[in-house]
Amino acid sequence: MSAGASDLKGRLTDGLYGLGWGAVKKLPEPAAARLFRTVADQVWKRRGKSVLRLESNLARVVPDAGPARLAELSRAGMRSYMRYWMESFRLPAWSPERIKDRIDIADVHHLSEGLDAGKGVIVALPHLANWDLAGAWVTTDLKVPFTTVAERLEPATLYDRFVAYREGLGMEVLPHSGGAAFGTLARRLRAGGLVCLVADRDLSASGVEVSFFGAGARMPAGPALLAQQTGALLMPVTLWYDGTPVMKGRIHPAVEVPAEGTRAEKTVAMTQAMADAFAGGIAEHPEDWHMLQRLWLDDLDPRGEPT
């Protein structure tokens, strides 16, 4: 793609997201839900690369599913993914009371007790259901500020939109690239703060190899390293939809830091434990796992790049 075409695509993408945040929140909720369900079904029917990749990923999660079951799951998956976007475009207009009414999280005591102990807490989530809604619930209902990391997007104006959106929900957002994020996260945790990271896909190609649904995948080392370096608690969280307007979730017990081993060995063990918690939640609600990219090492070329 030429530079001019790439710039045009970037401006169009930025404009569409701007339209989403500007217009979708003004629609009556039933109309918005119908619109995004229709979009999901149309995208699914086209059988583009994202849908095929989602189906391929789901085939690993549900290995005994035949073609009809996989098609059913991928269709439900696209509807879940579009529900995420519908909710995200509307979140800035929701009151704290409405946010509280749209989420039901089990075992919150793990998080509250960890924060009360002053150790700092790292919440690690996979791409399940709506992690932005969960974040908004933390800042509005629990009234706990937190720091997160966002992947740099192109064009820069699109990245700025996402940062402004999440900051508007009460989050402190750091860029993923640049190398300074880890130090800032560590300082927040040493001060007893909360850090939330989406952590089921390594963006640096230098993450920790884990066994995930029986095959090798890489997940970021950051959550485990931060826990070891700062003494913070690492807590996996899984989310799901259940056919109602209310999103459900669970805060899992903290991942233990192994008593013995090198830092690298401890990081591998902790990241595997995090991956196992993710896998349990994904296996229970595969249609809510929004993984439309390549994840497993078998699906990457020898350099670790998507093929």
Short mmCIF file of C-alpha atoms in Angstrom, two decimals:
data_model
loop_
_atom_site.label_atom_id
_atom_site.label_comp_id
_atom_site.label_asym_id
_atom_site.label_seq_id
_atom_site.Cartn_x
_atom_site.Cartn_y
_atom_site.Cartn_z
CA MET A 1 0.00 0.00 0.00
CA SER A 2 1.39 3.40 -0.96
CA ALA A 3 2.02 6.09 1.66
CA GLY A 4 -0.86 8.17 0.26
CA ALA A 5 -3.28 5.26 0.36
CA SER A 6 -2.15 4.37 3.86
CA ASP A 7 -2.68 7.96 5.02
CA LEU A 8 -6.16 7.99 3.47
CA LYS A 9 -7.06 4.71 5.15
CA GLY A 10 -5.80 6.08 8.45
CA ARG A 11 -7.89 9.24 8.14
CA LEU A 12 -10.97 7.23 7.23
CA THR A 13 -10.45 4.89 10.19
CA ASP A 14 -9.94 7.82 12.53
CA GLY A 15 -13.08 9.47 11.17
CA LEU A 16 -15.17 6.34 11.64
CA TYR A 17 -14.12 5.99 15.27
CA GLY A 18 -14.83 9.67 15.80
CA LEU A 19 -18.30 9.16 14.32
CA GLY A 20 -18.82 6.19 16.61
CA TRP A 21 -18.01 8.10 19.77
CA GLY A 22 -19.98 11.10 18.58
CA ALA A 23 -23.14 9.48 17.20
CA VAL A 24 -23.66 6.02 18.67
CA LYS A 25 -24.05 7.28 22.23
CA LYS A 26 -26.99 9.41 21.07
CA LEU A 27 -28.98 6.45 19.71
CA PRO A 28 -31.64 4.76 21.83
CA GLU A 29 -30.04 1.62 23.25
CA PRO A 30 -32.35 -0.88 21.47
CA ALA A 31 -31.57 0.82 18.14
CA ALA A 32 -27.82 0.79 18.83
CA ALA A 33 -27.94 -2.89 19.82
CA ARG A 34 -29.82 -3.81 16.61
CA LEU A 35 -27.41 -1.79 14.49
CA PHE A 36 -24.30 -3.44 15.87
CA ARG A 37 -25.85 -6.90 15.76
CA THR A 38 -26.63 -6.32 12.07
CA VAL A 39 -23.07 -5.11 11.43
CA ALA A 40 -21.70 -8.20 13.21
CA ASP A 41 -23.81 -10.55 11.08
CA GLN A 42 -22.82 -8.81 7.85
CA VAL A 43 -19.11 -8.95 8.72
CA TRP A 44 -19.46 -12.61 9.67
CA LYS A 45 -21.21 -13.48 6.39
CA ARG A 46 -18.36 -11.97 4.35
CA ARG A 47 -15.93 -14.48 5.86
CA GLY A 48 -13.02 -12.05 5.80
CA LYS A 49 -9.58 -12.60 7.33
CA SER A 50 -10.60 -11.52 10.83
CA VAL A 51 -13.56 -13.91 10.94
CA LEU A 52 -11.50 -16.79 9.58
CA ARG A 53 -8.75 -16.08 12.11
CA LEU A 54 -11.30 -15.96 14.93
CA GLU A 55 -12.66 -19.33 13.79
CA SER A 56 -9.17 -20.79 13.62
CA ASN A 57 -8.43 -19.59 17.15
CA LEU A 58 -11.74 -20.94 18.43
CA ALA A 59 -10.91 -24.31 16.89
CA ARG A 60 -8.04 -24.58 19.39
CA VAL A 61 -10.26 -23.57 22.29
CA VAL A 62 -13.04 -26.03 21.33
CA PRO A 63 -11.07 -28.79 19.56
CA ASP A 64 -14.05 -31.16 19.27
CA ALA A 65 -16.20 -28.58 17.45
CA GLY A 66 -17.15 -29.42 13.88
CA PRO A 67 -17.55 -26.86 11.08
CA ALA A 68 -21.16 -26.04 11.99
CA ARG A 69 -20.32 -25.48 15.67
CA LEU A 70 -17.30 -23.34 14.78
CA ALA A 71 -19.42 -21.23 12.46
CA GLU A 72 -21.98 -20.81 15.24
CA LEU A 73 -19.25 -19.80 17.68
CA SER A 74 -17.62 -17.33 15.29
CA ARG A 75 -20.97 -15.69 14.58
CA ALA A 76 -21.64 -15.35 18.31
CA GLY A 77 -18.06 -14.11 18.66
CA MET A 78 -18.57 -11.31 16.15
CA ARG A 79 -21.79 -10.30 17.90
CA SER A 80 -19.93 -10.22 21.21
CA TYR A 81 -17.12 -8.19 19.64
CA MET A 82 -19.57 -5.66 18.21
CA ARG A 83 -21.34 -5.46 21.56
CA TYR A 84 -17.97 -4.44 22.99
CA TRP A 85 -17.76 -1.58 20.49
CA MET A 86 -21.39 -0.55 20.95
CA GLU A 87 -20.87 -0.33 24.70
CA SER A 88 -17.52 1.40 24.36
CA PHE A 89 -18.92 4.11 22.10
CA ARG A 90 -21.70 4.70 24.64
CA LEU A 91 -19.65 4.43 27.85
CA PRO A 92 -18.62 8.12 27.97
CA ALA A 93 -22.31 9.07 28.31
CA TRP A 94 -23.12 6.53 31.04
CA SER A 95 -23.59 7.65 34.63
CA PRO A 96 -21.72 5.89 37.45
CA GLU A 97 -25.05 4.33 38.50
CA ARG A 98 -25.61 2.89 35.04
CA ILE A 99 -22.09 1.51 34.89
CA LYS A 100 -22.63 -0.18 38.26
CA ASP A 101 -25.91 -1.71 37.04
CA ARG A 102 -24.28 -3.13 33.89
CA ILE A 103 -21.58 -5.20 35.57
CA ASP A 104 -21.52 -7.96 38.17
CA ILE A 105 -18.08 -9.05 39.39
CA ALA A 106 -17.56 -12.01 41.73
CA ASP A 107 -14.83 -12.27 44.37
CA VAL A 108 -14.13 -8.55 44.51
CA HIS A 109 -12.68 -9.15 47.97
CA HIS A 110 -9.45 -10.40 46.38
CA LEU A 111 -8.91 -6.95 44.88
CA SER A 112 -10.13 -4.87 47.81
CA GLU A 113 -8.13 -6.83 50.37
CA GLY A 114 -5.01 -6.58 48.25
CA LEU A 115 -5.34 -2.82 47.89
CA ASP A 116 -6.18 -2.40 51.60
CA ALA A 117 -2.95 -4.23 52.42
CA GLY A 118 -1.07 -1.49 50.54
CA LYS A 119 0.90 -3.94 48.41
CA GLY A 120 -0.30 -2.72 45.04
CA VAL A 121 -2.27 -4.94 42.67
CA ILE A 122 -1.74 -5.90 39.03
CA VAL A 123 -4.96 -6.97 37.33
CA ALA A 124 -4.31 -9.01 34.18
CA LEU A 125 -7.11 -9.68 31.70
CA PRO A 126 -7.51 -11.48 28.38
CA HIS A 127 -9.51 -9.97 25.50
CA LEU A 128 -12.79 -11.21 26.99
CA ALA A 129 -16.07 -9.25 26.80
CA ASN A 130 -15.56 -5.55 27.65
CA TRP A 131 -12.43 -4.74 29.64
CA ASP A 132 -13.11 -0.99 29.24
CA LEU A 133 -16.45 -1.38 31.03
CA ALA A 134 -14.66 -3.26 33.81
CA GLY A 135 -12.17 -0.41 34.05
CA ALA A 136 -14.94 2.19 34.22
CA TRP A 137 -16.56 0.18 37.04
CA VAL A 138 -13.27 0.20 38.98
CA THR A 139 -12.90 3.98 38.75
CA THR A 140 -16.56 4.88 39.33
CA ASP A 141 -18.00 2.24 41.66
CA LEU A 142 -14.89 1.14 43.54
CA LYS A 143 -13.52 4.67 43.17
CA VAL A 144 -10.00 3.33 42.62
CA PRO A 145 -7.84 5.06 40.00
CA PHE A 146 -5.52 2.86 37.99
CA THR A 147 -2.82 2.92 35.35
CA THR A 148 -2.87 0.97 32.10
CA VAL A 149 -0.91 0.72 28.86
CA ALA A 150 -2.17 1.29 25.31
CA GLU A 151 -0.66 0.07 22.06
CA ARG A 152 0.47 2.85 19.74
CA LEU A 153 -1.98 3.13 16.83
CA GLU A 154 -1.73 4.78 13.44
CA PRO A 155 -2.61 7.46 12.66
CA ALA A 156 -1.55 9.25 15.84
CA THR A 157 -4.93 10.98 15.97
CA LEU A 158 -6.60 7.58 16.42
CA TYR A 159 -4.26 6.72 19.30
CA ASP A 160 -5.08 10.11 20.82
CA ARG A 161 -8.80 9.31 20.59
CA PHE A 162 -8.35 6.06 22.49
CA VAL A 163 -6.21 7.73 25.15
CA ALA A 164 -8.76 10.52 25.58
CA TYR A 165 -11.58 7.98 25.76
CA ARG A 166 -9.90 5.91 28.47
CA GLU A 167 -8.68 8.93 30.39
CA GLY A 168 -12.26 10.19 30.32
CA LEU A 169 -13.22 6.97 32.14
CA GLY A 170 -10.70 7.74 34.87
CA MET A 171 -7.69 5.73 33.70
CA GLU A 172 -4.08 6.84 33.48
CA VAL A 173 -2.87 5.64 30.06
CA LEU A 174 0.78 5.07 29.15
CA PRO A 175 2.08 4.28 25.65
CA HIS A 176 3.18 0.67 25.17
CA SER A 177 6.26 1.66 23.20
CA GLY A 178 9.10 3.86 24.36
CA GLY A 179 10.42 1.83 27.31
CA ALA A 180 9.29 4.18 30.08
CA ALA A 181 6.01 2.43 30.88
CA PHE A 182 7.51 -0.33 33.05
CA GLY A 183 9.22 2.13 35.40
CA THR A 184 6.07 4.21 35.80
CA LEU A 185 3.97 1.12 36.47
CA ALA A 186 6.47 -0.04 39.08
CA ARG A 187 6.31 3.33 40.86
CA ARG A 188 2.50 3.22 40.93
CA LEU A 189 2.58 -0.28 42.42
CA ARG A 190 5.19 0.54 45.06
CA ALA A 191 2.88 3.36 46.16
CA GLY A 192 0.11 0.79 46.68
CA GLY A 193 -1.71 1.57 43.45
CA LEU A 194 -3.57 -0.47 40.88
CA VAL A 195 -2.31 -1.43 37.41
CA CYS A 196 -4.58 -3.10 34.82
CA LEU A 197 -3.09 -4.85 31.79
CA VAL A 198 -4.63 -6.80 28.91
CA ALA A 199 -2.15 -9.64 28.82
CA ASP A 200 -3.15 -12.57 26.60
CA ARG A 201 -1.11 -11.52 23.58
CA ASP A 202 2.53 -10.45 23.49
CA LEU A 203 3.07 -7.30 21.44
CA SER A 204 6.85 -7.25 21.68
CA ALA A 205 7.64 -10.72 20.27
CA SER A 206 9.88 -11.18 23.33
CA GLY A 207 7.35 -12.50 25.80
CA VAL A 208 7.19 -15.70 27.79
CA GLU A 209 6.31 -18.93 26.03
CA VAL A 210 3.38 -20.70 27.69
CA SER A 211 1.24 -23.72 26.97
CA PHE A 212 -2.18 -22.41 25.98
CA PHE A 213 -4.90 -24.87 25.06
CA GLY A 214 -2.21 -27.47 24.44
CA ALA A 215 0.03 -25.44 22.14
CA GLY A 216 2.79 -22.86 22.52
CA ALA A 217 1.96 -19.15 22.65
CA ARG A 218 3.72 -16.05 23.95
CA MET A 219 2.31 -13.80 26.63
CA PRO A 220 3.87 -10.66 28.08
CA ALA A 221 6.37 -11.04 30.91
CA GLY A 222 5.49 -7.63 32.33
CA PRO A 223 2.79 -8.66 34.85
CA ALA A 224 4.98 -11.33 36.47
CA LEU A 225 8.10 -9.13 36.44
CA LEU A 226 6.23 -6.23 38.00
CA ALA A 227 4.90 -8.49 40.76
CA GLN A 228 8.37 -9.80 41.56
CA GLN A 229 10.05 -6.41 41.44
CA THR A 230 7.50 -4.47 43.49
CA GLY A 231 5.87 -7.07 45.76
CA ALA A 232 2.48 -6.31 44.18
CA LEU A 233 -0.17 -9.00 43.84
CA LEU A 234 -0.89 -10.37 40.35
CA MET A 235 -4.59 -11.17 39.91
CA PRO A 236 -6.08 -12.61 36.72
CA VAL A 237 -9.61 -11.43 35.85
CA THR A 238 -12.03 -13.05 33.42
CA LEU A 239 -15.17 -11.47 31.98
CA TRP A 240 -18.15 -12.73 29.99
CA TYR A 241 -21.61 -11.92 28.67
CA ASP A 242 -24.54 -14.18 29.54
CA GLY A 243 -27.28 -13.01 27.21
CA THR A 244 -28.42 -10.17 29.47
CA PRO A 245 -27.41 -6.49 29.45
CA VAL A 246 -25.23 -7.16 32.51
CA MET A 247 -21.60 -8.23 31.96
CA LYS A 248 -20.29 -10.79 34.45
CA GLY A 249 -16.78 -11.29 35.73
CA ARG A 250 -14.55 -12.92 38.29
CA ILE A 251 -11.42 -11.76 40.10
CA HIS A 252 -9.17 -14.78 40.60
CA PRO A 253 -6.87 -15.32 43.59
CA ALA A 254 -3.40 -13.82 43.28
CA VAL A 255 -0.79 -15.82 41.39
CA GLU A 256 1.85 -16.97 43.84
CA VAL A 257 5.49 -16.01 43.38
CA PRO A 258 7.51 -19.26 43.49
CA ALA A 259 9.71 -19.56 46.55
CA GLU A 260 12.66 -20.87 44.55
CA GLY A 261 14.22 -20.39 41.15
CA THR A 262 15.79 -17.63 39.12
CA ARG A 263 13.83 -14.54 38.19
CA ALA A 264 13.38 -15.95 34.68
CA GLU A 265 12.10 -19.27 36.06
CA LYS A 266 9.68 -17.51 38.38
CA THR A 267 8.45 -15.34 35.51
CA VAL A 268 7.73 -18.41 33.37
CA ALA A 269 5.85 -20.15 36.19
CA MET A 270 3.76 -17.07 37.04
CA THR A 271 2.94 -16.31 33.41
CA GLN A 272 1.86 -19.92 32.90
CA ALA A 273 -0.42 -19.66 35.94
CA MET A 274 -1.90 -16.46 34.51
CA ALA A 275 -2.40 -18.16 31.14
CA ASP A 276 -4.13 -21.09 32.84
CA ALA A 277 -6.59 -18.72 34.55
CA PHE A 278 -7.26 -17.04 31.21
CA ALA A 279 -7.78 -20.42 29.53
CA GLY A 280 -10.36 -21.43 32.12
CA GLY A 281 -12.43 -18.30 31.49
CA ILE A 282 -12.07 -18.52 27.72
CA ALA A 283 -13.05 -22.21 27.67
CA GLU A 284 -16.24 -21.39 29.59
CA HIS A 285 -17.15 -18.48 27.30
CA PRO A 286 -15.26 -18.93 24.00
CA GLU A 287 -17.67 -16.69 22.05
CA ASP A 288 -16.63 -13.72 24.22
CA TRP A 289 -12.91 -14.02 23.47
CA HIS A 290 -12.16 -11.30 20.96
CA MET A 291 -8.92 -12.69 19.54
CA LEU A 292 -9.04 -11.82 15.84
CA GLN A 293 -5.25 -11.97 15.40
CA ARG A 294 -2.71 -14.78 15.27
CA LEU A 295 -1.61 -15.89 18.72
CA TRP A 296 -0.09 -19.37 18.72
CA LEU A 297 3.53 -19.89 17.70
CA ASP A 298 2.45 -22.43 15.08
CA ASP A 299 0.59 -19.61 13.31
CA LEU A 300 3.62 -17.29 13.18
CA ASP A 301 6.59 -17.41 10.84
CA PRO A 302 10.09 -18.26 12.23
CA ARG A 303 10.75 -14.58 12.97
CA GLY A 304 7.67 -14.41 15.18
CA GLU A 305 5.67 -12.36 12.70
CA PRO A 306 2.13 -13.08 11.47
CA THR A 307 2.05 -14.99 8.17
#
